[in-house]
Amino acid sequence: MIPNDFSTDGNSLHHNLGNKGSVCTIRVGSRSLPLYPLVIVGLGLLNTILLLTAIVIGIYCENNYLPSLPTFLSIGGQASEVSAPHQITVQALIVEVKQLQVMQTDAIKAQEEAQQALKKELMSHQQLKLQLEQNKTLSNNIQRQLETLHVEKATLQSDTSDTEGSCGRCLPGWFLANTTCYFHSKSTSNPLKNWHDSRADCIRRGANLTVIDSLEEQLNLHEALPRLDPSIRPWWSKPGGVWFGLSDIQSEGNWVWLNNVTLQGEGYWIPGEPNDYGQREDCAALMVMKNPRAAWFDADCQGEKEWLCEMEPN
Ligand SMILES: *[C@@H]1O[C@H](CO)[C@@H](O)[C@H](O)[C@H]1NC(C)=O
Ligand SMILES: *[C@@H]1O[C@H](CO)[C@@H](O)[C@H](O)[C@H]1NC(C)=O
Ligand SMILES: *[C@@H]1O[C@H](CO)[C@@H](O)[C@H](O)[C@H]1NC(C)=O
Ligand SMILES: *[C@@H]1O[C@H](CO)[C@@H](O)[C@H](O)[C@H]1NC(C)=O
Ligand SMILES: [Ca+2]
């Protein structure tokens, strides 16, 4: 009878508390969690009180009934009737103590589980924090790299525009104007040459005397030449001007470019030019005048001057 009572009541209570415990475990990190220690302490105290009570009653009962044991043995049925209320009380108390012990164990288990879950949460939270920091650092690094690249790009762009002006796409000693490379023989570093020798020199350099195909080219050259050599002599001084690839050697007054294309339009002659002065001026030279549209004159092809070669860029 007694063991049966123990197991049934104990189980039912265990189930109840188990459910309660699992409910609390699910709500990890909620406000209800800090109540556990109080509950456990309360249960522990109650447990102890009940245990003490049970012991006291037990001792009391034993003392009470030990002397009357012979009576109990001799009388039999009568003794059982007398002892029954006390025995039931003790048994009930023992059962209750056991139930409380089970409850306490369950509560401790639930608390441990909750603590473990909390620890796990904290760990994953910390990991996330770490990852976030790493990502921040990474994105900062990328941002810095991007800025460095922007600076490098700007530097390269300015470098490119610098080299384009000199040796980037043209040979050393040549200069780029718009899309063409030019060589200007400066009187200081090159002896002056007549038109034919100038032409030969350009060919030797893998180029030609300059053919001015458009107003843009004329303007570009006019702008570039003074910057390269501000000391270009006035056209009337001897020997002045710069040979380029235009002549009327084949037929007087019929100005033809080196590529056998006849001069289209008026050209950019200085007023009064070409005048075939002395009837021996069949080659064209250019000057850097105030007006870039009035910069050419004809001169004796045997006269020695600077010259201007042109070549497509690499
Ligand atoms: C960090 O970056 C990775 C990929 O770049 C991403 O999958 C992850 O969610 C990020 N973590 C945080 C905390 O932002
Ligand atoms: C540059 O050259 C191109 C092609 O030769 C020409 O179309 C353009 O007008 C030129 N621009 C200047 C500013 O000279
Ligand atoms: C020189 O001129 C000729 C004739 O116009 C042409 O065929 C040749 O390609 C030119 N050379 C250069 C380097 O421009
Ligand atoms: C130009 O014409 C002359 C004579 O007609 C010829 O000798 C020369 O080869 C031609 N040049 C070009 C580049 O076509
Ligand atoms: Ca040209």
Tab-separated table of C-alpha atoms and ligand atoms in Angstrom:
chain	number	residue	atom	x	y	z
A	1	MET	CA	0.000	0.000	0.000
A	2	ILE	CA	2.618	2.484	1.059
A	3	PRO	CA	5.043	1.995	-1.911
A	4	ASN	CA	2.087	2.270	-4.298
A	5	ASP	CA	0.992	5.567	-2.779
A	6	PHE	CA	4.546	6.852	-3.076
A	7	SER	CA	4.912	6.068	-6.727
A	8	THR	CA	1.514	7.329	-7.925
A	9	ASP	CA	1.565	10.616	-6.040
A	10	GLY	CA	5.230	11.185	-6.746
A	11	ASN	CA	4.756	10.638	-10.469
A	12	SER	CA	1.788	12.949	-10.801
A	13	LEU	CA	3.582	15.722	-8.958
A	14	HIS	CA	6.725	15.139	-10.956
A	15	HIS	CA	4.764	15.557	-14.164
A	16	ASN	CA	3.181	18.775	-13.018
A	17	LEU	CA	6.472	20.269	-12.034
A	18	GLY	CA	8.138	18.956	-15.156
A	19	ASN	CA	5.617	20.814	-17.298
A	20	LYS	CA	6.019	23.948	-15.261
A	21	GLY	CA	9.779	23.668	-15.552
A	22	SER	CA	9.721	23.203	-19.324
A	23	VAL	CA	7.457	26.241	-19.725
A	24	CYS	CA	9.957	28.316	-17.774
A	25	THR	CA	12.917	26.906	-19.711
A	26	ILE	CA	11.376	27.986	-23.004
A	27	ARG	CA	11.038	31.530	-21.766
A	28	VAL	CA	14.778	31.946	-21.474
A	29	GLY	CA	15.985	35.427	-20.786
A	30	SER	CA	12.483	36.585	-19.719
A	31	ARG	CA	11.761	38.281	-16.404
A	32	SER	CA	10.510	35.028	-14.813
A	33	LEU	CA	13.949	33.476	-14.778
A	34	PRO	CA	15.317	35.287	-11.659
A	35	LEU	CA	12.430	33.802	-9.577
A	36	TYR	CA	13.931	30.320	-9.707
A	37	PRO	CA	16.451	30.675	-6.926
A	38	LEU	CA	13.717	31.976	-4.548
A	39	VAL	CA	11.421	29.077	-5.426
A	40	ILE	CA	14.229	26.615	-4.871
A	41	VAL	CA	15.212	28.159	-1.562
A	42	GLY	CA	11.566	28.204	-0.473
A	43	LEU	CA	11.086	24.596	-1.439
A	44	GLY	CA	14.321	23.671	0.284
A	45	LEU	CA	13.221	25.347	3.501
A	46	LEU	CA	9.811	23.731	3.368
A	47	ASN	CA	11.468	20.436	2.671
A	48	THR	CA	13.754	20.780	5.666
A	49	ILE	CA	10.880	21.852	7.950
A	50	LEU	CA	8.754	18.939	6.808
A	51	LEU	CA	11.624	16.520	7.189
A	52	LEU	CA	12.268	17.773	10.713
A	53	THR	CA	8.582	17.535	11.509
A	54	ALA	CA	8.489	14.018	10.129
A	55	ILE	CA	11.514	13.012	12.211
A	56	VAL	CA	10.081	14.601	15.330
A	57	ILE	CA	6.734	12.909	14.808
A	58	GLY	CA	8.485	9.692	13.947
A	59	ILE	CA	10.540	9.797	17.138
A	60	TYR	CA	7.494	10.815	19.130
A	61	CYS	CA	5.444	7.971	17.693
A	62	GLU	CA	8.186	5.432	18.203
A	63	ASN	CA	8.658	6.523	21.816
A	64	ASN	CA	4.939	6.406	22.314
A	65	TYR	CA	4.469	2.989	20.887
A	66	LEU	CA	7.620	1.184	21.937
A	67	PRO	CA	6.349	0.577	25.467
A	68	SER	CA	2.997	-0.485	24.171
A	69	LEU	CA	4.536	-2.820	21.637
A	70	PRO	CA	3.738	-5.875	23.681
A	71	THR	CA	0.175	-4.641	23.937
A	72	PHE	CA	0.146	-4.104	20.201
A	73	LEU	CA	1.450	-7.625	19.640
A	74	SER	CA	-0.920	-9.235	22.138
A	75	ILE	CA	-4.073	-7.285	21.354
A	76	GLY	CA	-3.465	-7.235	17.578
A	77	GLY	CA	-6.516	-5.670	15.874
A	78	GLN	CA	-7.039	-3.156	18.696
A	79	ALA	CA	-3.457	-1.893	18.413
A	80	SER	CA	-3.739	-1.289	14.668
A	81	GLU	CA	-6.835	0.834	15.211
A	82	VAL	CA	-5.024	3.014	17.745
A	83	SER	CA	-1.822	3.485	15.713
A	84	ALA	CA	-3.541	4.148	12.368
A	85	PRO	CA	-4.014	8.012	12.568
A	86	HIS	CA	-0.387	8.556	13.594
A	87	GLN	CA	0.989	6.210	10.979
A	88	ILE	CA	-1.084	7.871	8.246
A	89	THR	CA	0.198	11.328	9.275
A	90	VAL	CA	3.825	10.159	9.186
A	91	GLN	CA	3.361	8.419	5.889
A	92	ALA	CA	1.632	11.460	4.390
A	93	LEU	CA	4.488	13.666	5.587
A	94	ILE	CA	7.114	11.317	4.151
A	95	VAL	CA	5.233	11.277	0.859
A	96	GLU	CA	5.032	15.053	0.851
A	97	VAL	CA	8.749	15.341	1.646
A	98	LYS	CA	9.564	13.010	-1.239
A	99	GLN	CA	7.294	14.999	-3.530
A	100	LEU	CA	8.975	18.210	-2.486
A	101	GLN	CA	12.375	16.648	-3.055
A	102	VAL	CA	11.309	15.664	-6.558
A	103	MET	CA	9.990	19.162	-7.147
A	104	GLN	CA	13.237	20.656	-5.930
A	105	THR	CA	15.295	18.380	-8.183
A	106	ASP	CA	13.131	19.320	-11.148
A	107	ALA	CA	13.409	23.010	-10.351
A	108	ILE	CA	17.198	22.734	-10.107
A	109	LYS	CA	17.283	20.880	-13.415
A	110	ALA	CA	15.100	23.528	-15.074
A	111	GLN	CA	17.314	26.268	-13.715
A	112	GLU	CA	20.420	24.547	-15.001
A	113	GLU	CA	18.822	24.153	-18.417
A	114	ALA	CA	17.807	27.812	-18.457
A	115	GLN	CA	21.310	28.856	-17.464
A	116	GLN	CA	22.793	26.720	-20.206
A	117	ALA	CA	20.401	28.195	-22.778
A	118	LEU	CA	21.270	31.678	-21.556
A	119	LYS	CA	24.978	30.892	-21.850
A	120	LYS	CA	24.405	29.664	-25.415
A	121	GLU	CA	22.483	32.828	-26.276
A	122	LEU	CA	25.227	34.991	-24.824
A	123	MET	CA	27.852	33.101	-26.782
A	124	SER	CA	25.999	33.437	-30.079
A	125	HIS	CA	25.380	37.109	-29.302
A	126	GLN	CA	29.081	37.619	-28.722
A	127	GLN	CA	29.905	35.788	-31.948
A	128	LEU	CA	27.520	38.051	-33.854
A	129	LYS	CA	29.085	41.094	-32.238
A	130	LEU	CA	32.528	39.872	-33.251
A	131	GLN	CA	31.365	39.222	-36.829
A	132	LEU	CA	29.798	42.670	-37.001
A	133	GLU	CA	33.028	44.242	-35.850
A	134	GLN	CA	34.995	42.225	-38.375
A	135	ASN	CA	32.582	43.286	-41.110
A	136	LYS	CA	32.924	46.897	-40.020
A	137	THR	CA	36.703	46.668	-40.155
A	138	LEU	CA	36.488	44.968	-43.529
A	139	SER	CA	34.181	47.605	-44.976
A	140	ASN	CA	36.403	50.337	-43.528
A	141	ASN	CA	39.416	48.753	-45.191
A	142	ILE	CA	37.561	48.524	-48.486
A	143	GLN	CA	36.496	52.150	-48.169
A	144	ARG	CA	40.114	53.169	-47.547
A	145	GLN	CA	41.316	51.084	-50.502
A	146	LEU	CA	38.681	52.694	-52.684
A	147	GLU	CA	39.860	56.149	-51.655
A	148	THR	CA	43.476	55.193	-52.366
A	149	LEU	CA	42.442	53.898	-55.778
A	150	HIS	CA	40.602	57.144	-56.507
A	151	VAL	CA	43.739	59.109	-55.640
A	152	GLU	CA	45.876	56.778	-57.756
A	153	LYS	CA	43.456	57.120	-60.653
A	154	ALA	CA	43.614	60.913	-60.463
A	155	THR	CA	47.429	60.803	-60.304
A	156	LEU	CA	47.572	58.453	-63.287
A	157	GLN	CA	45.199	60.652	-65.230
A	158	SER	CA	47.337	63.742	-64.645
A	159	ASP	CA	50.443	61.699	-65.472
A	160	THR	CA	48.817	60.562	-68.703
A	161	SER	CA	48.003	64.104	-69.774
A	162	ASP	CA	51.592	65.069	-68.959
A	163	THR	CA	53.137	62.263	-70.965
A	164	GLU	CA	50.767	62.858	-73.850
A	165	GLY	CA	52.327	66.297	-74.171
A	166	SER	CA	55.816	64.851	-74.513
A	167	CYS	CA	56.914	61.265	-74.942
A	168	GLY	CA	53.885	59.146	-74.076
A	169	ARG	CA	52.685	58.580	-77.606
A	170	CYS	CA	55.318	60.518	-79.561
A	171	LEU	CA	59.060	59.885	-79.862
A	172	PRO	CA	61.444	61.775	-77.571
A	173	GLY	CA	61.929	65.287	-78.850
A	174	TRP	CA	58.543	65.267	-80.567
A	175	PHE	CA	55.349	66.885	-79.325
A	176	LEU	CA	51.715	65.974	-79.608
A	177	ALA	CA	49.101	68.424	-80.850
A	178	ASN	CA	45.605	66.999	-80.826
A	179	THR	CA	46.139	63.653	-82.556
A	180	THR	CA	49.431	64.157	-84.418
A	181	CYS	CA	53.105	64.094	-83.421
A	182	TYR	CA	55.371	66.885	-84.669
A	183	PHE	CA	59.114	67.415	-84.768
A	184	HIS	CA	60.402	70.973	-84.793
A	185	SER	CA	64.089	71.356	-85.668
A	186	LYS	CA	65.271	74.105	-83.380
A	187	SER	CA	68.061	76.236	-84.706
A	188	THR	CA	70.061	75.749	-81.508
A	189	SER	CA	70.291	71.965	-81.803
A	190	ASN	CA	69.885	71.403	-85.555
A	191	PRO	CA	71.602	73.125	-88.471
A	192	LEU	CA	69.224	74.975	-90.784
A	193	LYS	CA	68.350	73.160	-93.988
A	194	ASN	CA	66.860	73.993	-97.359
A	195	TRP	CA	63.388	72.705	-98.166
A	196	HIS	CA	64.572	69.520	-99.974
A	197	ASP	CA	67.021	68.557	-97.225
A	198	SER	CA	64.379	69.318	-94.619
A	199	ARG	CA	62.016	66.987	-96.419
A	200	ALA	CA	64.733	64.300	-96.574
A	201	ASP	CA	65.394	64.724	-92.849
A	202	CYS	CA	61.723	64.131	-92.074
A	203	ILE	CA	61.736	60.974	-94.212
A	204	ARG	CA	64.903	59.814	-92.434
A	205	ARG	CA	62.937	60.201	-89.190
A	206	GLY	CA	60.138	58.068	-90.610
A	207	ALA	CA	57.949	61.130	-91.115
A	208	ASN	CA	57.071	63.839	-93.662
A	209	LEU	CA	57.188	67.595	-93.784
A	210	THR	CA	53.967	68.718	-92.174
A	211	VAL	CA	50.852	68.798	-94.303
A	212	ILE	CA	48.376	71.185	-92.724
A	213	ASP	CA	45.052	69.526	-93.562
A	214	SER	CA	42.690	71.798	-91.649
A	215	LEU	CA	42.246	75.113	-89.894
A	216	GLU	CA	42.306	73.177	-86.590
A	217	GLU	CA	45.775	71.854	-87.380
A	218	GLN	CA	46.964	75.342	-88.333
A	219	LEU	CA	45.608	76.749	-85.074
A	220	ASN	CA	47.051	73.907	-82.992
A	221	LEU	CA	50.508	74.366	-84.531
A	222	HIS	CA	50.333	78.100	-84.128
A	223	GLU	CA	49.554	77.626	-80.461
A	224	ALA	CA	52.176	74.931	-79.876
A	225	LEU	CA	55.154	76.421	-81.694
A	226	PRO	CA	55.805	79.569	-79.633
A	227	ARG	CA	55.597	77.530	-76.443
A	228	LEU	CA	58.288	75.217	-77.738
A	229	ASP	CA	60.523	77.894	-79.124
A	230	PRO	CA	59.613	81.468	-78.255
A	231	SER	CA	62.744	82.608	-80.058
A	232	ILE	CA	61.388	81.847	-83.528
A	233	ARG	CA	62.678	84.727	-85.590
A	234	PRO	CA	60.398	87.128	-87.392
A	235	TRP	CA	59.574	85.960	-90.870
A	236	TRP	CA	61.294	88.844	-92.624
A	237	SER	CA	64.567	88.281	-90.875
A	238	LYS	CA	66.943	85.949	-92.698
A	239	PRO	CA	66.692	83.113	-92.231
A	240	GLY	CA	63.192	83.196	-90.736
A	241	GLY	CA	60.266	80.817	-90.729
A	242	VAL	CA	59.798	77.048	-90.597
A	243	TRP	CA	59.565	74.810	-93.667
A	244	PHE	CA	56.449	72.686	-94.045
A	245	GLY	CA	55.152	70.367	-96.767
A	246	LEU	CA	53.720	72.793	-99.331
A	247	SER	CA	55.270	73.902	-102.655
A	248	ASP	CA	54.487	75.015	-106.213
A	249	ILE	CA	57.630	73.491	-107.662
A	250	GLN	CA	55.704	71.498	-110.289
A	251	SER	CA	53.665	74.384	-111.598
A	252	GLU	CA	54.029	78.032	-110.596
A	253	GLY	CA	51.103	79.290	-108.539
A	254	ASN	CA	49.655	75.776	-108.089
A	255	TRP	CA	50.368	74.990	-104.462
A	256	VAL	CA	50.467	71.260	-103.818
A	257	TRP	CA	50.988	69.361	-100.588
A	258	LEU	CA	53.556	66.590	-100.266
A	259	ASN	CA	50.798	64.005	-100.556
A	260	ASN	CA	50.013	65.426	-104.019
A	261	VAL	CA	46.799	67.023	-102.754
A	262	THR	CA	46.327	70.502	-104.195
A	263	LEU	CA	45.862	73.249	-101.613
A	264	GLN	CA	42.138	73.697	-101.086
A	265	GLY	CA	40.823	77.220	-100.446
A	266	GLU	CA	42.911	80.260	-99.827
A	267	GLY	CA	45.321	78.855	-97.272
A	268	TYR	CA	46.655	80.919	-94.362
A	269	TRP	CA	49.043	83.269	-96.140
A	270	ILE	CA	50.462	86.476	-94.712
A	271	PRO	CA	48.831	89.320	-96.666
A	272	GLY	CA	50.776	89.857	-99.915
A	273	GLU	CA	52.001	86.248	-99.926
A	274	PRO	CA	52.738	84.158	-101.876
A	275	ASN	CA	54.479	86.655	-104.146
A	276	ASP	CA	57.157	84.440	-105.841
A	277	TYR	CA	59.621	87.187	-105.071
A	278	GLY	CA	62.424	87.182	-107.610
A	279	GLN	CA	60.509	84.447	-109.390
A	280	ARG	CA	62.254	81.815	-107.358
A	281	GLU	CA	60.040	81.355	-104.299
A	282	ASP	CA	58.388	77.938	-104.719
A	283	CYS	CA	58.410	76.551	-101.159
A	284	ALA	CA	56.174	77.490	-98.234
A	285	ALA	CA	57.272	78.353	-94.707
A	286	LEU	CA	55.202	79.325	-91.699
A	287	MET	CA	55.616	81.913	-89.015
A	288	VAL	CA	54.079	82.435	-85.614
A	289	MET	CA	52.186	85.642	-86.262
A	290	LYS	CA	49.521	87.410	-84.245
A	291	ASN	CA	46.898	86.130	-86.633
A	292	PRO	CA	47.165	82.357	-87.018
A	293	ARG	CA	45.133	82.615	-90.255
A	294	ALA	CA	47.839	84.810	-91.806
A	295	ALA	CA	51.069	82.925	-91.108
A	296	TRP	CA	52.463	81.474	-94.389
A	297	PHE	CA	54.853	82.902	-96.933
A	298	ASP	CA	56.729	81.558	-99.964
A	299	ALA	CA	60.518	81.519	-100.030
A	300	ASP	CA	63.469	80.288	-102.074
A	301	CYS	CA	63.547	76.476	-101.679
A	302	GLN	CA	67.376	76.689	-101.392
A	303	GLY	CA	67.120	79.002	-98.400
A	304	GLU	CA	68.009	77.396	-95.072
A	305	LYS	CA	65.395	77.348	-92.329
A	306	GLU	CA	64.046	75.305	-89.446
A	307	TRP	CA	61.561	72.640	-90.456
A	308	LEU	CA	58.503	70.857	-89.111
A	309	CYS	CA	57.922	67.111	-89.557
A	310	GLU	CA	54.705	65.264	-88.765
A	311	MET	CA	53.922	61.670	-87.958
A	312	GLU	CA	50.925	59.750	-86.707
A	313	PRO	CA	51.304	58.771	-83.029
A	314	ASN	CA	52.167	55.205	-82.031
B	1	LIG	C1	29.236	39.936	-42.288
B	1	LIG	O1	29.444	39.791	-43.676
B	1	LIG	C2	29.030	38.535	-44.195
B	1	LIG	C3	29.386	38.485	-45.672
B	1	LIG	O2	30.114	39.586	-46.100
B	1	LIG	C4	27.527	38.359	-43.994
B	1	LIG	O3	27.118	37.102	-44.500
B	1	LIG	C5	27.205	38.477	-42.537
B	1	LIG	O4	25.814	38.434	-42.358
B	1	LIG	C6	27.745	39.782	-41.962
B	1	LIG	N1	27.547	39.793	-40.528
B	1	LIG	C7	27.036	40.832	-39.885
B	1	LIG	C8	26.900	40.664	-38.452
B	1	LIG	O5	26.746	41.887	-40.472
B	2	LIG	C1	41.506	66.871	-83.442
B	2	LIG	O1	41.632	65.913	-84.496
B	2	LIG	C2	40.402	65.391	-84.931
B	2	LIG	C3	40.713	64.286	-85.938
B	2	LIG	O2	41.870	64.576	-86.680
B	2	LIG	C4	39.577	66.531	-85.539
B	2	LIG	O3	38.336	66.026	-85.972
B	2	LIG	C5	39.333	67.573	-84.476
B	2	LIG	O4	38.668	68.699	-85.037
B	2	LIG	C6	40.665	68.056	-83.911
B	2	LIG	N1	40.412	68.937	-82.786
B	2	LIG	C7	41.138	69.994	-82.520
B	2	LIG	C8	40.729	70.813	-81.338
B	2	LIG	O5	42.090	70.306	-83.218
B	3	LIG	C1	54.512	60.501	-95.735
B	3	LIG	O1	53.704	60.906	-96.831
B	3	LIG	C2	53.322	59.855	-97.650
B	3	LIG	C3	52.590	60.447	-98.846
B	3	LIG	O2	51.505	61.209	-98.371
B	3	LIG	C4	52.508	58.814	-96.942
B	3	LIG	O3	52.232	57.722	-97.772
B	3	LIG	C5	53.282	58.340	-95.716
B	3	LIG	O4	52.469	57.509	-94.951
B	3	LIG	C6	53.734	59.521	-94.887
B	3	LIG	N1	54.564	59.049	-93.797
B	3	LIG	C7	54.275	59.293	-92.540
B	3	LIG	C8	55.239	58.726	-91.528
B	3	LIG	O5	53.295	59.952	-92.200
B	4	LIG	C1	53.224	62.922	-106.231
B	4	LIG	O1	53.368	63.148	-107.617
B	4	LIG	C2	54.726	63.013	-108.060
B	4	LIG	C3	54.725	63.399	-109.535
B	4	LIG	O2	53.498	63.295	-110.100
B	4	LIG	C4	55.186	61.560	-107.866
B	4	LIG	O3	56.502	61.419	-108.256
B	4	LIG	C5	55.075	61.232	-106.358
B	4	LIG	O4	55.392	59.844	-106.155
B	4	LIG	C6	53.669	61.481	-105.881
B	4	LIG	N1	53.668	61.303	-104.473
B	4	LIG	C7	52.704	60.684	-103.804
B	4	LIG	C8	52.861	60.599	-102.331
B	4	LIG	O5	51.718	60.205	-104.359
B	5	CA	CA	48.843	67.524	-91.272
